[in-house]
Amino acid sequence: MALAKRIIPCLDVDKGRVVKGVNFVDIRDAGDPVEVARKYNEQGADEITFLDITASHESRDTTYETVERMASEVFIPLTVGGGVRTVEDIRKLLNAGADKVSINTAAVFDPDFVRKAAERFGSQCIVVAIDAKRVSKAGEVPRWEIFTHGGRKPTGLDAVEWAKKMTALGAGELLLTSMDRDGTKVGFDLGLTRAISDAVSVPVIASGGVGELQHLADGVTEGGADAVLAASIFHFGQHTIPEAKAFMKAQGIEIRD
Amino acid sequence: MKTLAIIDYGMGNLHSVSKAVEHVAPDTRVLVTADPAQIRSADRVILPGVGAIRDCMAEIRRLGVDDLVREVSSDRPLLGICVGMQALMSRSEENGWVDCINLFPAEVRFFGQNLEEEGVRLKVPHMGWNEVHQTVDHPVWHGIPDGDRFYFVHSYYAEAEHNADIAGRTHYGVDLAAAVARDNIFAVQFHPEKSHRAGLQLLKNFVQWSGT
């Protein structure tokens, strides 16, 4: 009846290998991003997000090669992020087969980069990643700020205003990560998710904190997210994509069977 | 060996489309090309497209792709994808109304910033997996369940109302033409190359379709 809410497994990739690997019984090489993506594709994932955490610039060629192999075998949308700083970075990733490219820190240092990227390639392939942390104290009106460097450096930018600005500059989608919740397994920051989702007209992907299936459902029903992203609950065999979909469907959420 | 030409007029990456076709039709030679001679010699043609319509149409006209599309679609199958479908319509509201190739009379409209359904605001672009209801029996739909989901990403759409060529309909705040078909042309708003099983089946069907 309606557009399905998306479930997106996220792969953290360093020098062409999935960080920490995954734990699937029937997979040959748990460190190969292409193998892992193919597995998620078979399970019915709605998209794949590939986060390149490779520090050195020289290893970028490995990233392009991996993206190209992945796009040759996995026929669902592929978003690639991490270290995207120039229009040339975006062009190379799109040419390698990425459908969308996620811009993170570079947007903070040069917001106009988002406008340039959207004008050149179209908003439909420009995702802006927003890493936010709650800065208000308990009892105060909730407020979140943008942080860089893995949540260590505050920028003073208000997350809701930032989200609006990024959308106005041409972001076609926002990948919203709560840096307070990332890795905690206690669920999304639903207040943050709701505040951003209500503030912008583009789709919002909720990320950071998923530890159980109920968290995915909450991201949609309470947070108002259009898509939910998770890593560890899928990677280590705790849950499969079909389990997540069945769970969300039982709660009345529109999903792709 | 049959050949399939994917028209490369410089707008975006065609890797995914060519890989998906190669995946479902290993016996087909896939050419990503702007060369009119190669396109004319192909057994079937795909007109893809991403980005803004003004830029797409400018390149289509500069390279003579508009005349080429009219010519080849007269005697062999042509598949339009996303902006490639929109380019086949009469004109688009994007970039302050742009004239298109006009093989179909429908107009391409903007979803608007205030799209809603029963009081709930809908996000634009229309991004994700939505149901496609087949409105005609067509070889390109073969083996795909009616109402199956395909992956969409677009902010402009060809109208479904008063559209005599509609082949598939999707609802997102408004009724939109998810697919149109006439004679040798089949065109889709969604991305079959990104639509997993249903999309691959559609591409396979297209490769096996010999047109009318």
CSV table of C-alpha atoms in Angstrom, one decimal:
chain,number,residue,atom,x,y,z
A,1,MET,CA,0.0,0.0,0.0
A,2,ALA,CA,2.8,2.3,0.7
A,3,LEU,CA,6.5,2.9,0.5
A,4,ALA,CA,8.3,0.3,2.6
A,5,LYS,CA,10.6,1.3,5.5
A,6,ARG,CA,14.1,0.1,4.7
A,7,ILE,CA,16.4,-2.1,6.8
A,8,ILE,CA,20.1,-1.4,6.0
A,9,PRO,CA,23.0,-3.5,7.3
A,10,CYS,CA,26.2,-1.5,7.6
A,11,LEU,CA,29.6,-2.8,6.9
A,12,ASP,CA,32.7,-1.1,8.4
A,13,VAL,CA,35.5,-1.7,6.0
A,14,ASP,CA,39.2,-1.1,6.5
A,15,LYS,CA,41.7,-1.7,3.7
A,16,GLY,CA,39.1,-3.9,1.9
A,17,ARG,CA,38.2,-6.1,4.8
A,18,VAL,CA,35.1,-6.0,7.0
A,19,VAL,CA,36.2,-4.9,10.5
A,20,LYS,CA,35.9,-7.6,13.1
A,21,GLY,CA,34.3,-9.8,10.4
A,22,VAL,CA,30.8,-11.3,10.6
A,23,ASN,CA,29.5,-14.5,12.1
A,24,PHE,CA,27.5,-16.3,9.5
A,25,VAL,CA,27.6,-20.1,9.5
A,26,ASP,CA,27.4,-20.4,5.7
A,27,ILE,CA,29.8,-17.9,4.5
A,28,ARG,CA,33.3,-18.6,3.1
A,29,ASP,CA,35.1,-15.4,3.9
A,30,ALA,CA,33.6,-13.4,6.7
A,31,GLY,CA,36.0,-10.6,6.1
A,32,ASP,CA,35.2,-10.1,2.4
A,33,PRO,CA,32.8,-7.2,2.1
A,34,VAL,CA,31.5,-8.5,-1.2
A,35,GLU,CA,30.8,-11.9,0.3
A,36,VAL,CA,29.0,-10.3,3.2
A,37,ALA,CA,27.0,-8.0,1.0
A,38,ARG,CA,25.9,-10.9,-1.2
A,39,LYS,CA,24.7,-12.7,1.9
A,40,TYR,CA,22.6,-9.7,3.0
A,41,ASN,CA,21.3,-9.3,-0.5
A,42,GLU,CA,20.1,-12.9,-0.4
A,43,GLN,CA,18.5,-12.3,3.0
A,44,GLY,CA,16.4,-9.5,1.6
A,45,ALA,CA,18.3,-6.4,2.9
A,46,ASP,CA,16.8,-3.3,1.3
A,47,GLU,CA,20.1,-1.5,0.8
A,48,ILE,CA,23.8,-1.9,1.9
A,49,THR,CA,25.8,0.8,3.5
A,50,PHE,CA,29.6,0.5,3.1
A,51,LEU,CA,31.6,2.7,5.5
A,52,ASP,CA,35.2,3.0,4.6
A,53,ILE,CA,37.2,3.6,7.7
A,54,THR,CA,40.6,3.2,6.0
A,55,ALA,CA,42.8,5.9,7.4
A,56,SER,CA,45.5,6.2,4.7
A,57,HIS,CA,44.7,7.8,1.4
A,58,GLU,CA,46.7,5.2,-0.6
A,59,SER,CA,44.3,2.5,0.3
A,60,ARG,CA,41.5,4.3,-1.4
A,61,ASP,CA,42.1,2.3,-4.5
A,62,THR,CA,41.2,-0.9,-2.6
A,63,THR,CA,37.9,0.8,-1.7
A,64,TYR,CA,37.1,1.6,-5.4
A,65,GLU,CA,37.9,-2.0,-6.4
A,66,THR,CA,35.8,-3.4,-3.6
A,67,VAL,CA,32.8,-1.2,-4.5
A,68,GLU,CA,33.1,-2.2,-8.1
A,69,ARG,CA,33.1,-5.9,-7.2
A,70,MET,CA,30.2,-5.4,-4.9
A,71,ALA,CA,28.1,-3.5,-7.5
A,72,SER,CA,28.7,-6.3,-10.0
A,73,GLU,CA,27.1,-8.9,-7.8
A,74,VAL,CA,24.7,-7.2,-5.5
A,75,PHE,CA,21.6,-5.7,-7.2
A,76,ILE,CA,20.2,-3.5,-4.5
A,77,PRO,CA,21.2,0.1,-3.7
A,78,LEU,CA,24.7,0.7,-2.3
A,79,THR,CA,25.7,3.7,-0.2
A,80,VAL,CA,29.4,4.3,0.3
A,81,GLY,CA,30.8,6.7,2.9
A,82,GLY,CA,33.9,7.5,4.8
A,83,GLY,CA,36.7,9.9,3.8
A,84,VAL,CA,34.7,11.6,1.0
A,85,ARG,CA,36.2,15.0,0.7
A,86,THR,CA,36.1,16.1,-3.0
A,87,VAL,CA,33.9,16.0,-6.0
A,88,GLU,CA,36.5,13.7,-7.5
A,89,ASP,CA,36.1,11.3,-4.6
A,90,ILE,CA,32.3,11.2,-5.3
A,91,ARG,CA,32.8,10.8,-9.1
A,92,LYS,CA,35.1,7.8,-8.5
A,93,LEU,CA,32.8,6.1,-6.1
A,94,LEU,CA,29.7,6.6,-8.4
A,95,ASN,CA,31.7,5.3,-11.3
A,96,ALA,CA,32.8,2.3,-9.3
A,97,GLY,CA,29.1,1.5,-8.8
A,98,ALA,CA,28.0,3.3,-5.6
A,99,ASP,CA,24.4,4.5,-5.9
A,100,LYS,CA,24.7,7.1,-3.1
A,101,VAL,CA,27.7,8.7,-1.5
A,102,SER,CA,27.7,9.8,2.1
A,103,ILE,CA,29.5,13.0,3.1
A,104,ASN,CA,30.3,13.5,6.7
A,105,THR,CA,33.2,15.6,8.1
A,106,ALA,CA,33.8,17.4,4.8
A,107,ALA,CA,30.3,18.9,5.1
A,108,VAL,CA,31.1,20.4,8.5
A,109,PHE,CA,34.3,22.0,7.3
A,110,ASP,CA,32.8,23.2,4.0
A,111,PRO,CA,29.0,23.1,3.8
A,112,ASP,CA,29.2,24.4,0.2
A,113,PHE,CA,30.7,21.1,-0.8
A,114,VAL,CA,27.3,19.5,-0.3
A,115,ARG,CA,25.7,22.1,-2.7
A,116,LYS,CA,28.4,21.5,-5.3
A,117,ALA,CA,28.1,17.7,-5.0
A,118,ALA,CA,24.3,17.8,-5.3
A,119,GLU,CA,24.4,20.2,-8.3
A,120,ARG,CA,27.0,18.0,-10.1
A,121,PHE,CA,25.5,14.6,-9.4
A,122,GLY,CA,21.9,15.2,-8.3
A,123,SER,CA,20.5,15.2,-4.7
A,124,GLN,CA,19.3,11.6,-5.2
A,125,CYS,CA,22.9,10.3,-4.7
A,126,ILE,CA,24.1,12.7,-2.0
A,127,VAL,CA,23.6,11.5,1.6
A,128,VAL,CA,24.8,13.7,4.4
A,129,ALA,CA,25.9,11.8,7.5
A,130,ILE,CA,25.1,13.6,10.7
A,131,ASP,CA,26.9,12.6,13.9
A,132,ALA,CA,25.1,14.2,16.9
A,133,LYS,CA,25.3,14.2,20.6
A,134,ARG,CA,22.9,15.4,23.2
A,135,VAL,CA,24.3,18.5,24.9
A,136,SER,CA,21.3,19.5,27.1
A,137,LYS,CA,21.1,18.4,30.7
A,138,ALA,CA,18.4,16.2,32.2
A,139,GLY,CA,15.2,18.3,32.6
A,140,GLU,CA,16.3,20.9,30.0
A,141,VAL,CA,14.7,21.2,26.6
A,142,PRO,CA,16.5,18.5,24.6
A,143,ARG,CA,19.3,19.9,22.3
A,144,TRP,CA,21.8,18.1,20.2
A,145,GLU,CA,25.1,19.2,18.6
A,146,ILE,CA,27.1,18.0,15.7
A,147,PHE,CA,30.4,16.3,16.7
A,148,THR,CA,33.3,15.3,14.5
A,149,HIS,CA,36.2,12.9,15.0
A,150,GLY,CA,34.1,9.9,16.1
A,151,GLY,CA,32.1,12.0,18.6
A,152,ARG,CA,35.1,13.6,20.3
A,153,LYS,CA,35.1,17.1,18.9
A,154,PRO,CA,32.1,19.4,19.4
A,155,THR,CA,31.4,21.9,16.6
A,156,GLY,CA,28.8,24.1,18.4
A,157,LEU,CA,26.4,23.4,15.5
A,158,ASP,CA,22.8,22.7,16.5
A,159,ALA,CA,21.9,19.3,15.0
A,160,VAL,CA,18.3,20.2,13.9
A,161,GLU,CA,19.4,23.5,12.3
A,162,TRP,CA,22.3,21.6,10.7
A,163,ALA,CA,20.0,19.0,9.2
A,164,LYS,CA,17.8,21.7,7.7
A,165,LYS,CA,20.8,23.5,6.3
A,166,MET,CA,22.2,20.3,4.7
A,167,THR,CA,18.8,19.6,3.1
A,168,ALA,CA,18.5,23.2,1.8
A,169,LEU,CA,22.0,22.8,0.2
A,170,GLY,CA,20.8,19.6,-1.6
A,171,ALA,CA,21.3,16.5,0.6
A,172,GLY,CA,18.8,13.9,-0.7
A,173,GLU,CA,18.9,11.8,2.5
A,174,LEU,CA,20.3,12.1,6.0
A,175,LEU,CA,22.2,9.3,7.8
A,176,LEU,CA,21.7,10.3,11.4
A,177,THR,CA,23.9,8.7,14.1
A,178,SER,CA,23.6,9.3,17.8
A,179,MET,CA,27.1,9.3,19.1
A,180,ASP,CA,25.8,8.8,22.6
A,181,ARG,CA,24.1,5.6,21.6
A,182,ASP,CA,26.6,4.2,19.0
A,183,GLY,CA,27.9,0.9,20.2
A,184,THR,CA,25.7,0.8,23.3
A,185,LYS,CA,23.0,-1.5,22.2
A,186,VAL,CA,20.4,0.4,24.2
A,187,GLY,CA,18.4,1.7,21.2
A,188,PHE,CA,18.3,4.8,19.0
A,189,ASP,CA,18.1,8.2,20.5
A,190,LEU,CA,14.4,8.5,19.6
A,191,GLY,CA,14.1,12.1,20.6
A,192,LEU,CA,16.9,13.1,18.2
A,193,THR,CA,15.5,10.9,15.4
A,194,ARG,CA,12.1,12.4,15.8
A,195,ALA,CA,13.4,16.0,16.0
A,196,ILE,CA,15.4,15.6,12.8
A,197,SER,CA,12.8,13.6,10.9
A,198,ASP,CA,10.1,16.2,11.6
A,199,ALA,CA,12.4,19.1,10.7
A,200,VAL,CA,13.3,17.9,7.1
A,201,SER,CA,11.5,16.9,4.0
A,202,VAL,CA,14.0,14.3,2.9
A,203,PRO,CA,14.3,10.6,4.1
A,204,VAL,CA,16.2,10.0,7.4
A,205,ILE,CA,18.1,6.8,8.2
A,206,ALA,CA,18.4,6.2,11.9
A,207,SER,CA,21.7,4.8,13.2
A,208,GLY,CA,23.5,4.1,16.4
A,209,GLY,CA,22.5,1.9,19.3
A,210,VAL,CA,20.5,-1.0,17.9
A,211,GLY,CA,20.8,-4.0,20.2
A,212,GLU,CA,17.5,-5.8,19.6
A,213,LEU,CA,14.7,-5.9,17.1
A,214,GLN,CA,12.4,-3.7,19.1
A,215,HIS,CA,14.9,-0.9,18.6
A,216,LEU,CA,14.5,-1.1,14.8
A,217,ALA,CA,10.7,-0.9,15.1
A,218,ASP,CA,10.9,2.0,17.6
A,219,GLY,CA,13.1,3.9,15.2
A,220,VAL,CA,10.3,3.9,12.7
A,221,THR,CA,7.2,4.2,14.9
A,222,GLU,CA,8.5,6.6,17.5
A,223,GLY,CA,11.5,8.1,15.8
A,224,GLY,CA,9.8,8.6,12.5
A,225,ALA,CA,12.7,7.3,10.5
A,226,ASP,CA,12.3,6.2,6.9
A,227,ALA,CA,15.1,3.6,7.2
A,228,VAL,CA,17.0,1.9,10.0
A,229,LEU,CA,20.6,1.0,10.0
A,230,ALA,CA,22.3,-1.6,12.1
A,231,ALA,CA,25.6,-3.6,12.1
A,232,SER,CA,26.3,-5.9,15.0
A,233,ILE,CA,22.9,-7.4,15.6
A,234,PHE,CA,23.1,-8.7,12.0
A,235,HIS,CA,26.8,-9.4,11.7
A,236,PHE,CA,27.1,-11.7,14.7
A,237,GLY,CA,24.1,-13.9,13.9
A,238,GLN,CA,22.0,-12.5,16.7
A,239,HIS,CA,19.2,-11.8,14.1
A,240,THR,CA,18.7,-12.2,10.4
A,241,ILE,CA,17.2,-9.6,8.0
A,242,PRO,CA,14.0,-11.8,7.6
A,243,GLU,CA,13.6,-11.9,11.4
A,244,ALA,CA,13.9,-8.2,11.6
A,245,LYS,CA,11.3,-7.8,8.8
A,246,ALA,CA,8.9,-10.3,10.3
A,247,PHE,CA,9.2,-8.5,13.6
A,248,MET,CA,8.5,-5.0,12.1
A,249,LYS,CA,5.7,-6.3,10.0
A,250,ALA,CA,4.0,-7.8,13.1
A,251,GLN,CA,4.0,-4.2,14.5
A,252,GLY,CA,2.2,-2.9,11.5
A,253,ILE,CA,5.2,-1.4,9.8
A,254,GLU,CA,5.2,-1.5,6.0
A,255,ILE,CA,8.2,-3.6,4.8
A,256,ARG,CA,9.3,-5.3,1.7
A,257,ASP,CA,8.7,-9.1,2.0
B,1,MET,CA,25.3,-13.2,-30.4
B,2,LYS,CA,22.6,-10.6,-29.7
B,3,THR,CA,23.8,-7.1,-28.6
B,4,LEU,CA,22.3,-4.6,-26.3
B,5,ALA,CA,23.4,-1.0,-26.3
B,6,ILE,CA,23.2,1.2,-23.2
B,7,ILE,CA,23.2,4.8,-24.4
B,8,ASP,CA,25.9,6.7,-22.6
B,9,TYR,CA,25.2,10.4,-22.9
B,10,GLY,CA,27.5,11.3,-20.0
B,11,MET,CA,24.9,11.4,-17.2
B,12,GLY,CA,26.0,9.2,-14.4
B,13,ASN,CA,27.3,5.8,-13.9
B,14,LEU,CA,26.0,3.0,-16.1
B,15,HIS,CA,28.1,0.2,-14.5
B,16,SER,CA,25.1,-1.1,-12.5
B,17,VAL,CA,22.8,-1.3,-15.5
B,18,SER,CA,25.3,-3.1,-17.6
B,19,LYS,CA,26.3,-5.5,-14.8
B,20,ALA,CA,22.7,-6.4,-14.1
B,21,VAL,CA,22.0,-7.1,-17.8
B,22,GLU,CA,25.2,-9.2,-18.1
B,23,HIS,CA,24.1,-11.1,-14.9
B,24,VAL,CA,20.7,-12.1,-16.4
B,25,ALA,CA,21.8,-12.4,-20.0
B,26,PRO,CA,25.3,-13.9,-20.2
B,27,ASP,CA,24.7,-14.6,-23.9
B,28,THR,CA,24.1,-11.0,-24.7
B,29,ARG,CA,26.9,-8.6,-25.7
B,30,VAL,CA,26.4,-5.4,-23.7
B,31,LEU,CA,27.8,-2.1,-25.0
B,32,VAL,CA,27.9,1.1,-23.1
B,33,THR,CA,28.2,3.6,-25.9
B,34,ALA,CA,27.4,7.0,-27.4
B,35,ASP,CA,28.4,5.9,-30.9
B,36,PRO,CA,25.3,6.1,-33.2
B,37,ALA,CA,26.7,3.3,-35.4
B,38,GLN,CA,27.0,0.9,-32.5
B,39,ILE,CA,23.5,1.9,-31.2
B,40,ARG,CA,22.0,1.4,-34.6
B,41,SER,CA,23.5,-2.1,-34.9
B,42,ALA,CA,22.3,-3.3,-31.5
B,43,ASP,CA,19.3,-5.6,-31.2
B,44,ARG,CA,17.9,-3.7,-28.3
B,45,VAL,CA,18.6,-0.4,-26.6
B,46,ILE,CA,18.4,1.0,-23.0
B,47,LEU,CA,18.1,4.7,-22.4
B,48,PRO,CA,19.2,5.2,-18.7
B,49,GLY,CA,19.5,8.5,-16.9
B,50,VAL,CA,20.2,10.2,-13.6
B,51,GLY,CA,20.4,13.7,-12.5
B,52,ALA,CA,18.6,16.9,-13.5
B,53,ILE,CA,16.5,16.8,-16.7
B,54,ARG,CA,17.9,20.1,-18.1
B,55,ASP,CA,21.4,18.6,-18.1
B,56,CYS,CA,20.2,15.3,-19.5
B,57,MET,CA,18.2,16.8,-22.3
B,58,ALA,CA,21.0,19.1,-23.2
B,59,GLU,CA,23.4,16.2,-23.7
B,60,ILE,CA,20.7,14.1,-25.4
B,61,ARG,CA,20.2,16.9,-28.0
B,62,ARG,CA,23.9,17.7,-28.3
B,63,LEU,CA,24.7,14.0,-29.1
B,64,GLY,CA,21.6,13.5,-31.3
B,65,VAL,CA,20.3,10.9,-28.9
B,66,ASP,CA,16.7,12.2,-29.3
B,67,ASP,CA,16.6,11.4,-33.1
B,68,LEU,CA,18.5,8.2,-32.5
B,69,VAL,CA,15.9,7.0,-29.9
B,70,ARG,CA,13.0,7.8,-32.3
B,71,GLU,CA,14.8,5.9,-35.0
B,72,VAL,CA,15.8,2.7,-33.2
B,73,SER,CA,12.5,2.4,-31.3
B,74,SER,CA,10.7,2.1,-34.6
B,75,ASP,CA,12.0,-1.4,-35.2
B,76,ARG,CA,13.5,-2.8,-32.0
B,77,PRO,CA,12.9,-2.9,-28.2
B,78,LEU,CA,13.8,0.2,-26.2
B,79,LEU,CA,13.8,0.3,-22.4
B,80,GLY,CA,13.9,3.7,-20.6
B,81,ILE,CA,15.0,3.8,-17.0
B,82,CYS,CA,14.3,6.6,-14.4
B,83,VAL,CA,15.3,10.0,-16.0
B,84,GLY,CA,15.6,8.0,-19.2
B,85,MET,CA,11.8,7.3,-19.0
B,86,GLN,CA,11.1,11.0,-18.1
B,87,ALA,CA,13.1,12.1,-21.1
B,88,LEU,CA,10.7,10.2,-23.4
B,89,MET,CA,7.7,12.3,-22.1
B,90,SER,CA,6.6,15.6,-23.6
B,91,ARG,CA,8.1,17.9,-21.0
B,92,SER,CA,9.2,18.1,-17.4
B,93,GLU,CA,8.4,20.6,-14.7
B,94,GLU,CA,12.0,20.2,-13.4
B,95,ASN,CA,14.3,23.2,-13.9
B,96,GLY,CA,11.3,25.4,-14.8
B,97,TRP,CA,9.8,23.2,-17.6
B,98,VAL,CA,12.1,21.5,-20.0
B,99,ASP,CA,11.0,20.1,-23.4
B,100,CYS,CA,11.7,16.4,-23.7
B,101,ILE,CA,11.8,13.9,-26.6
B,102,ASN,CA,8.0,13.7,-26.7
B,103,LEU,CA,7.5,10.0,-27.7
B,104,PHE,CA,4.8,9.9,-25.0
B,105,PRO,CA,2.4,12.8,-24.4
B,106,ALA,CA,2.5,12.7,-20.6
B,107,GLU,CA,4.0,15.5,-18.5
B,108,VAL,CA,6.5,15.1,-15.7
B,109,ARG,CA,5.5,16.8,-12.5
B,110,PHE,CA,7.2,17.7,-9.2
B,111,PHE,CA,5.9,15.9,-6.1
B,112,GLY,CA,6.0,19.2,-4.2
B,113,GLN,CA,7.4,20.0,-0.8
B,114,ASN,CA,4.1,19.4,0.9
B,115,LEU,CA,3.2,15.9,-0.2
B,116,GLU,CA,1.0,14.0,2.2
B,117,GLU,CA,-1.2,11.0,2.6
B,118,GLU,CA,-4.1,11.1,5.1
B,119,GLY,CA,-2.5,13.9,7.0
B,120,VAL,CA,0.9,12.2,7.2
B,121,ARG,CA,3.7,14.1,5.4
B,122,LEU,CA,5.6,12.1,2.8
B,123,LYS,CA,9.3,12.6,2.3
B,124,VAL,CA,10.6,13.8,-1.1
B,125,PRO,CA,12.5,12.3,-3.0
B,126,HIS,CA,10.3,9.2,-3.2
B,127,MET,CA,13.1,6.9,-2.1
B,128,GLY,CA,12.8,3.2,-1.5
B,129,TRP,CA,10.8,0.1,-2.3
B,130,ASN,CA,7.2,0.7,-3.5
B,131,GLU,CA,4.5,-1.5,-5.0
B,132,VAL,CA,4.0,-1.5,-8.7
B,133,HIS,CA,0.5,-2.5,-10.0
B,134,GLN,CA,0.6,-3.8,-13.5
B,135,THR,CA,-2.1,-2.2,-15.6
B,136,VAL,CA,-1.4,-4.1,-18.8
B,137,ASP,CA,-0.4,-7.6,-19.7
B,138,HIS,CA,3.1,-7.2,-21.2
B,139,PRO,CA,6.0,-9.6,-21.9
B,140,VAL,CA,8.3,-7.4,-19.8
B,141,TRP,CA,6.1,-8.1,-16.7
B,142,HIS,CA,6.3,-11.8,-17.3
B,143,GLY,CA,6.9,-13.8,-14.1
B,144,ILE,CA,6.7,-10.7,-11.8
B,145,PRO,CA,3.9,-10.8,-9.3
B,146,ASP,CA,1.4,-7.9,-9.6
B,147,GLY,CA,2.1,-5.5,-6.8
B,148,ASP,CA,5.8,-6.6,-6.3
B,149,ARG,CA,8.1,-3.9,-5.0
B,150,PHE,CA,10.7,-2.1,-7.0
B,151,TYR,CA,13.3,0.5,-5.9
B,152,PHE,CA,12.5,4.1,-6.7
B,153,VAL,CA,14.5,7.3,-6.2
B,154,HIS,CA,13.0,10.4,-7.8
B,155,SER,CA,11.4,13.8,-7.1
B,156,TYR,CA,9.5,14.1,-10.4
B,157,TYR,CA,7.0,11.7,-11.9
B,158,ALA,CA,5.0,11.1,-15.0
B,159,GLU,CA,1.3,11.5,-14.3
B,160,ALA,CA,-0.8,8.4,-14.3
B,161,GLU,CA,-4.1,10.2,-14.8
B,162,HIS,CA,-5.2,10.5,-18.5
B,163,ASN,CA,-2.1,8.5,-19.4
B,164,ALA,CA,-3.2,6.1,-22.1
B,165,ASP,CA,0.2,4.4,-22.3
B,166,ILE,CA,0.4,3.5,-18.6
B,167,ALA,CA,1.7,0.0,-18.0
B,168,GLY,CA,2.3,0.1,-14.2
B,169,ARG,CA,1.0,2.3,-11.5
B,170,THR,CA,2.4,3.3,-8.1
B,171,HIS,CA,0.9,5.4,-5.4
B,172,TYR,CA,2.9,7.9,-3.4
B,173,GLY,CA,0.7,10.7,-2.3
B,174,VAL,CA,-0.4,10.8,-5.9
B,175,ASP,CA,-0.9,8.1,-8.6
B,176,LEU,CA,2.2,8.0,-10.7
B,177,ALA,CA,3.2,6.1,-13.9
B,178,ALA,CA,5.7,3.5,-12.7
B,179,ALA,CA,5.9,2.2,-16.2
B,180,VAL,CA,4.6,3.2,-19.6
B,181,ALA,CA,4.6,1.1,-22.8
B,182,ARG,CA,3.7,1.6,-26.4
B,183,ASP,CA,4.8,-0.4,-29.5
B,184,ASN,CA,8.6,-1.2,-29.0
B,185,ILE,CA,9.1,1.0,-26.0
B,186,PHE,CA,8.9,0.0,-22.3
B,187,ALA,CA,10.0,2.6,-19.8
B,188,VAL,CA,10.1,2.5,-16.0
B,189,GLN,CA,10.5,5.1,-13.3
B,190,PHE,CA,12.1,2.7,-10.9
B,191,HIS,CA,15.5,1.2,-11.1
B,192,PRO,CA,15.3,-2.5,-12.2
B,193,GLU,CA,19.1,-2.8,-11.9
B,194,LYS,CA,18.7,-2.1,-8.2
B,195,SER,CA,15.5,-4.0,-7.6
B,196,HIS,CA,16.8,-7.4,-6.7
B,197,ARG,CA,14.8,-10.3,-7.9
B,198,ALA,CA,11.9,-8.4,-9.5
B,199,GLY,CA,14.2,-6.0,-11.2
B,200,LEU,CA,16.5,-8.7,-12.6
B,201,GLN,CA,13.4,-10.6,-13.9
B,202,LEU,CA,12.3,-7.5,-15.7
B,203,LEU,CA,15.7,-7.0,-17.3
B,204,LYS,CA,15.7,-10.7,-18.3
B,205,ASN,CA,12.2,-10.3,-19.8
B,206,PHE,CA,13.4,-7.2,-21.7
B,207,VAL,CA,16.3,-9.1,-23.2
B,208,GLN,CA,14.0,-11.9,-24.3
B,209,TRP,CA,11.3,-9.5,-25.7
B,210,SER,CA,11.5,-9.0,-29.4
B,211,GLY,CA,9.1,-6.0,-29.5
B,212,THR,CA,5.9,-5.6,-31.5
